[in-house]
Amino acid sequence: MKKYAIRFDSPAEDSIYGWKNESIPISNSYFGTCIFGGARYERLQITEPTLWTANCGYIENRFCSGQETLGDIYIEFDHNGDIENYSRSLSLNDAIASVRYTCKDVEYTREYFANYPSKVTALCLSASEKGNLSFTVRPEIANLRDKLAEGKCPDNSGKFGTVSVENATLVMSGKSEYYGIDFEAHFRVVIDGDGELFAEKDKLRVKNADRVYIYFTVGTNYELCSRTFTAERLEKLVGNPHPRAKVVEIMENASKKTYAKLRKEHISDYHRYFSSFSLDLGGKYDDRTTPELIESYRSGKKEPYLEELFVQMGRYMMISTSRDGTLPSSMQGKWNAYKIPPWTCGYWYNINQQMNYWFVFSLGLGELYNAYADFNSARYEKAKINGDTYIKNNYPERFEEGNGKNGWLVGTANSAFEVSGVGKNTHSGPGTSGFTVISDVDRVRYTRNENTVKEVYKTVESLSRFYLKCLDKYGEKYFTAISASPEQRDRETHEHIRTVGCAFDQQMIYETFSSLLEMYESYPALREECDERVIFEVKEKIDLLDPVIIGASGQVKEFREENYYGDLGELEHRHVSQLVGLYPGNVINENTPAWLDAAKVTLKKRGSRKGPGFGIIHRALLWARAYEGDMAYRLLNLEISTSIFDNLWGCHYDLMPLDRKDPQANFAIDANYGACALISEMLVQSQRGTVKILPALPGAWKRGSVKHLIARGGFDISLSWKDGKADKIDIISTLGGTLKLKYYNISKAKFVCENNVKILDKDTVAVETGVGEAVKISDIPRFDIALNAKAITVVLSNDKTLVKWEKSPEKNAEYELWRAFDSNPDYTLVMQTDSLDFEDKDRCGRQATYKIITRADGKEPSKGITVTVPSTK
């Protein structure tokens, strides 16, 4: 694998801006550290993800808690001369950070890594000449709040702590009152070779050393279990042991290992994940700093290395923040320097948290989903209580006594201690739960693990039970009566729009029901324990949910009340919630081409001039799922150009152009993770049982390769392409089963495999595979795609409908005219012709979408262009 590194030629500014724009993040998933890298004055900012307190803020008109920074380690060096040859870097290949510089001809080096197996972070500080390393180490607890001294800490929100020295170990110990969190951190300083160590009240002093190691670890009395979410605030942690014994044991065990052994252990553990996937878009490593690369990219120069680096940074951060036995990656991963962080540093379930985990299975990090699954499992009892509350408050006649009888519900704002619900005044509807379940079902599709299948089925069945209770009959359809498209507001009143059966909720209910039936049919063993009544009702109502409605602009409606695009809501809203059924869902797909074209209309009208990062990336993912690689790439380019910080952290900022120094420009990790999902979707898609090769390859990536991209069904895919066309495809079937493969002219390619290749059509084949079997494909015939007709219009006069289109640049072009009435998901072929117009005598005033596809000899048909004519009835 090529070298990937983030590089700076100066320390990070010692400020919040410096933290989010320039600091280097490392984490062992138990806690995170941000490296500022000052030559004379090092600051290491530490985040312990279970340290939550009163946030002193309001979200959705309610008081809420929030995560806060634990504190900092300050290292003050005895440097008297000028600092020269400074460099600071993070190797993504090894997850090791470093700082180097010279002072009075002595080279000073620092190395940092966060070791997951041993639960410590380690530093090695050295000087090129003996006896030249002298410094002071001083930890500091952040945001101490003594309510007796200040008299201003409401509702048990005090935070107390001390720093002391015990046997060459600095001990940071304290308590955060809001949840009764005991916290403790130990910092051990070890001199290798000559040098002296002196202890003071709250610091350690090193003099005249050659090399010094610093190890530290952090712990709290938090336990991830059901009680943490269901108990009253001050009872959540009652009886949990103080973390001191745990922290002491971790430090003692780590100290028995040499620094070299800890380093080797860390690299071995990290490589197991990071080396599982590689991507080559033609980029080459050079010695420019990362800010220089970004600036070059912003100026319009193509930097494929930066695109690769951005993706690998996302993988690095997921490996660093989502390991077994820890909390999952949150809105800011495991890094937070704030007392009151943006979005509480929590788990936001109307897209942000879901986006965090969309890519883990496809980019070789499936094991890292375990932390997220464990978190969801621990909060399940509280989610069932939420379900009871929702049904009792809104549908009392449908409420049933008994644990789980009313299903479960998770709202938008969640934390390490709380699980929110959904109320009548919420800004996101109950579809948030279905949004979450999509990733659980994908876990089944990727792994087919027996225990996972049973667990996920129960979760989906229970949610289906909840949704069945939420549906009311409107005419022949079933809608949820309490509904909101996430965060959408009325443009005049600025109030959140609340309605009936908006696209977001209806599509997520549809996806949940569809997933339940898929697992029910695919795994007959589940039927012994399933609730047949639920299955019966789901089958009865799934086709009456009306999840996709086409509006007069040809768009997918966000709200049932809208006619033309923009009738309701903000026109360029950061969320595109009416298309969650396209991605990450499946209700809009290649088998519903009229809906797919309507999704493209929506995306064009939604625009891309506003952030934040997650909104840009979600739009890109939607374009990729619609097989529009150039549009997806434009948005990836926009994200890297305008919505990332210099350390490659994603930026959440609503306006363009980005002002990174604006306090409202904040770090949010969802765009980093979403970009990883985007790469996967552009190169390989595998929804609905078919593996599609290079479905959204942009013209900018003429040549490249990817290794070990995983498709649903456990197919490990490596492929290369030249001149924008697939060159070689190697697939390993890790689970066995039918490999259904789709790519232009794939049926005429050369196959090397153990079984016969069944040709389904010119572009689709099927191969029965056993566990571990390989399929190698080469000599794929080249192809070209016909150019679209240039424009399509409709002229209405005297009740006549005349469809006209401008000629395609193709010679001897012929055209197919397709039509879909109203919200029909599919088109009907109306005519094949070489003319340029058609009078439709069958429309009869109905809303109609027309599509013109160009055909030319020796070429694949064009993607087509569309126009929608509103109803005149």
PDB file of N, CA, C and O in Angstrom, residues 6 18 47 77 92 117 202 271 315 382 394 432 502 556 574 585 721 764 838 853:
ATOM      1  N   ILE A   6      -0.772  12.766   6.935  1.00  0.00           N
ATOM      2  CA  ILE A   6      -1.146  14.164   7.108  1.00  0.00           C
ATOM      3  C   ILE A   6       0.087  14.894   7.607  1.00  0.00           C
ATOM      4  O   ILE A   6       0.735  14.449   8.563  1.00  0.00           O
ATOM      5  N   GLY A  18      -7.456  26.280  16.354  1.00  0.00           N
ATOM      6  CA  GLY A  18      -6.302  25.420  16.108  1.00  0.00           C
ATOM      7  C   GLY A  18      -6.629  23.962  16.334  1.00  0.00           C
ATOM      8  O   GLY A  18      -6.171  23.089  15.594  1.00  0.00           O
ATOM      9  N   THR A  47      -9.982  13.495  25.469  1.00  0.00           N
ATOM     10  CA  THR A  47     -11.429  13.304  25.538  1.00  0.00           C
ATOM     11  C   THR A  47     -11.738  11.902  26.047  1.00  0.00           C
ATOM     12  O   THR A  47     -11.236  10.913  25.499  1.00  0.00           O
ATOM     13  N   PHE A  77       9.078  22.611  27.494  1.00  0.00           N
ATOM     14  CA  PHE A  77      10.461  22.233  27.202  1.00  0.00           C
ATOM     15  C   PHE A  77      11.428  23.378  27.506  1.00  0.00           C
ATOM     16  O   PHE A  77      11.081  24.556  27.378  1.00  0.00           O
ATOM     17  N   LEU A  92      -1.077   7.512   8.410  1.00  0.00           N
ATOM     18  CA  LEU A  92      -2.310   6.726   8.429  1.00  0.00           C
ATOM     19  C   LEU A  92      -2.021   5.248   8.259  1.00  0.00           C
ATOM     20  O   LEU A  92      -2.812   4.406   8.698  1.00  0.00           O
ATOM     21  N   PRO A 117      -5.186  -2.566  22.221  1.00  0.00           N
ATOM     22  CA  PRO A 117      -5.124  -3.769  23.057  1.00  0.00           C
ATOM     23  C   PRO A 117      -4.708  -3.480  24.500  1.00  0.00           C
ATOM     24  O   PRO A 117      -5.241  -4.099  25.436  1.00  0.00           O
ATOM     25  N   ASP A 202       1.917  18.886  41.581  1.00  0.00           N
ATOM     26  CA  ASP A 202       0.994  18.454  40.531  1.00  0.00           C
ATOM     27  C   ASP A 202       1.683  18.333  39.185  1.00  0.00           C
ATOM     28  O   ASP A 202       1.053  18.470  38.148  1.00  0.00           O
ATOM     29  N   HIS A 271      -2.893  -2.659  11.721  1.00  0.00           N
ATOM     30  CA  HIS A 271      -2.741  -3.140  10.346  1.00  0.00           C
ATOM     31  C   HIS A 271      -3.804  -4.158   9.970  1.00  0.00           C
ATOM     32  O   HIS A 271      -4.181  -4.274   8.794  1.00  0.00           O
ATOM     33  N   ARG A 315     -11.286   5.997   7.150  1.00  0.00           N
ATOM     34  CA  ARG A 315     -11.070   4.639   7.648  1.00  0.00           C
ATOM     35  C   ARG A 315     -10.209   4.672   8.909  1.00  0.00           C
ATOM     36  O   ARG A 315     -10.479   3.949   9.873  1.00  0.00           O
ATOM     37  N   LYS A 382     -34.868   0.997  26.842  1.00  0.00           N
ATOM     38  CA  LYS A 382     -35.386   2.372  26.885  1.00  0.00           C
ATOM     39  C   LYS A 382     -36.134   2.693  25.594  1.00  0.00           C
ATOM     40  O   LYS A 382     -37.146   3.403  25.607  1.00  0.00           O
ATOM     41  N   ASN A 394     -50.477   8.827  21.774  1.00  0.00           N
ATOM     42  CA  ASN A 394     -51.044   9.177  20.472  1.00  0.00           C
ATOM     43  C   ASN A 394     -52.084   8.189  19.961  1.00  0.00           C
ATOM     44  O   ASN A 394     -52.958   8.574  19.170  1.00  0.00           O
ATOM     45  N   THR A 432     -37.009   7.947  12.003  1.00  0.00           N
ATOM     46  CA  THR A 432     -35.627   7.853  12.489  1.00  0.00           C
ATOM     47  C   THR A 432     -35.266   6.429  12.891  1.00  0.00           C
ATOM     48  O   THR A 432     -34.125   5.997  12.709  1.00  0.00           O
ATOM     49  N   CYS A 502     -45.210  12.211   5.459  1.00  0.00           N
ATOM     50  CA  CYS A 502     -44.194  12.777   4.570  1.00  0.00           C
ATOM     51  C   CYS A 502     -43.312  11.657   4.029  1.00  0.00           C
ATOM     52  O   CYS A 502     -43.288  10.535   4.551  1.00  0.00           O
ATOM     53  N   VAL A 556     -39.518  14.083  -6.652  1.00  0.00           N
ATOM     54  CA  VAL A 556     -40.070  13.263  -5.574  1.00  0.00           C
ATOM     55  C   VAL A 556     -40.553  14.217  -4.497  1.00  0.00           C
ATOM     56  O   VAL A 556     -39.785  15.022  -3.963  1.00  0.00           O
ATOM     57  N   ARG A 574     -30.409  21.452   3.942  1.00  0.00           N
ATOM     58  CA  ARG A 574     -29.230  20.580   4.071  1.00  0.00           C
ATOM     59  C   ARG A 574     -29.588  19.096   4.022  1.00  0.00           C
ATOM     60  O   ARG A 574     -28.806  18.278   3.547  1.00  0.00           O
ATOM     61  N   GLY A 585     -31.688   3.655   1.481  1.00  0.00           N
ATOM     62  CA  GLY A 585     -32.738   2.689   1.230  1.00  0.00           C
ATOM     63  C   GLY A 585     -32.708   2.127  -0.177  1.00  0.00           C
ATOM     64  O   GLY A 585     -31.795   2.397  -0.966  1.00  0.00           O
ATOM     65  N   TRP A 721      -9.303  -0.490 -13.714  1.00  0.00           N
ATOM     66  CA  TRP A 721      -9.936   0.067 -14.903  1.00  0.00           C
ATOM     67  C   TRP A 721      -8.953   0.972 -15.641  1.00  0.00           C
ATOM     68  O   TRP A 721      -8.017   1.523 -15.056  1.00  0.00           O
ATOM     69  N   THR A 764     -25.403  -9.059 -17.849  1.00  0.00           N
ATOM     70  CA  THR A 764     -25.614  -9.663 -16.525  1.00  0.00           C
ATOM     71  C   THR A 764     -25.346 -11.162 -16.585  1.00  0.00           C
ATOM     72  O   THR A 764     -25.832 -11.848 -17.492  1.00  0.00           O
ATOM     73  N   PHE A 838     -43.674  13.880 -31.125  1.00  0.00           N
ATOM     74  CA  PHE A 838     -44.737  12.897 -30.955  1.00  0.00           C
ATOM     75  C   PHE A 838     -45.927  13.592 -30.318  1.00  0.00           C
ATOM     76  O   PHE A 838     -45.796  14.320 -29.328  1.00  0.00           O
ATOM     77  N   ILE A 853     -34.823   8.175 -24.926  1.00  0.00           N
ATOM     78  CA  ILE A 853     -33.570   7.431 -24.908  1.00  0.00           C
ATOM     79  C   ILE A 853     -33.048   7.322 -26.337  1.00  0.00           C
ATOM     80  O   ILE A 853     -33.808   6.999 -27.264  1.00  0.00           O
TER      81      ILE A 853
END
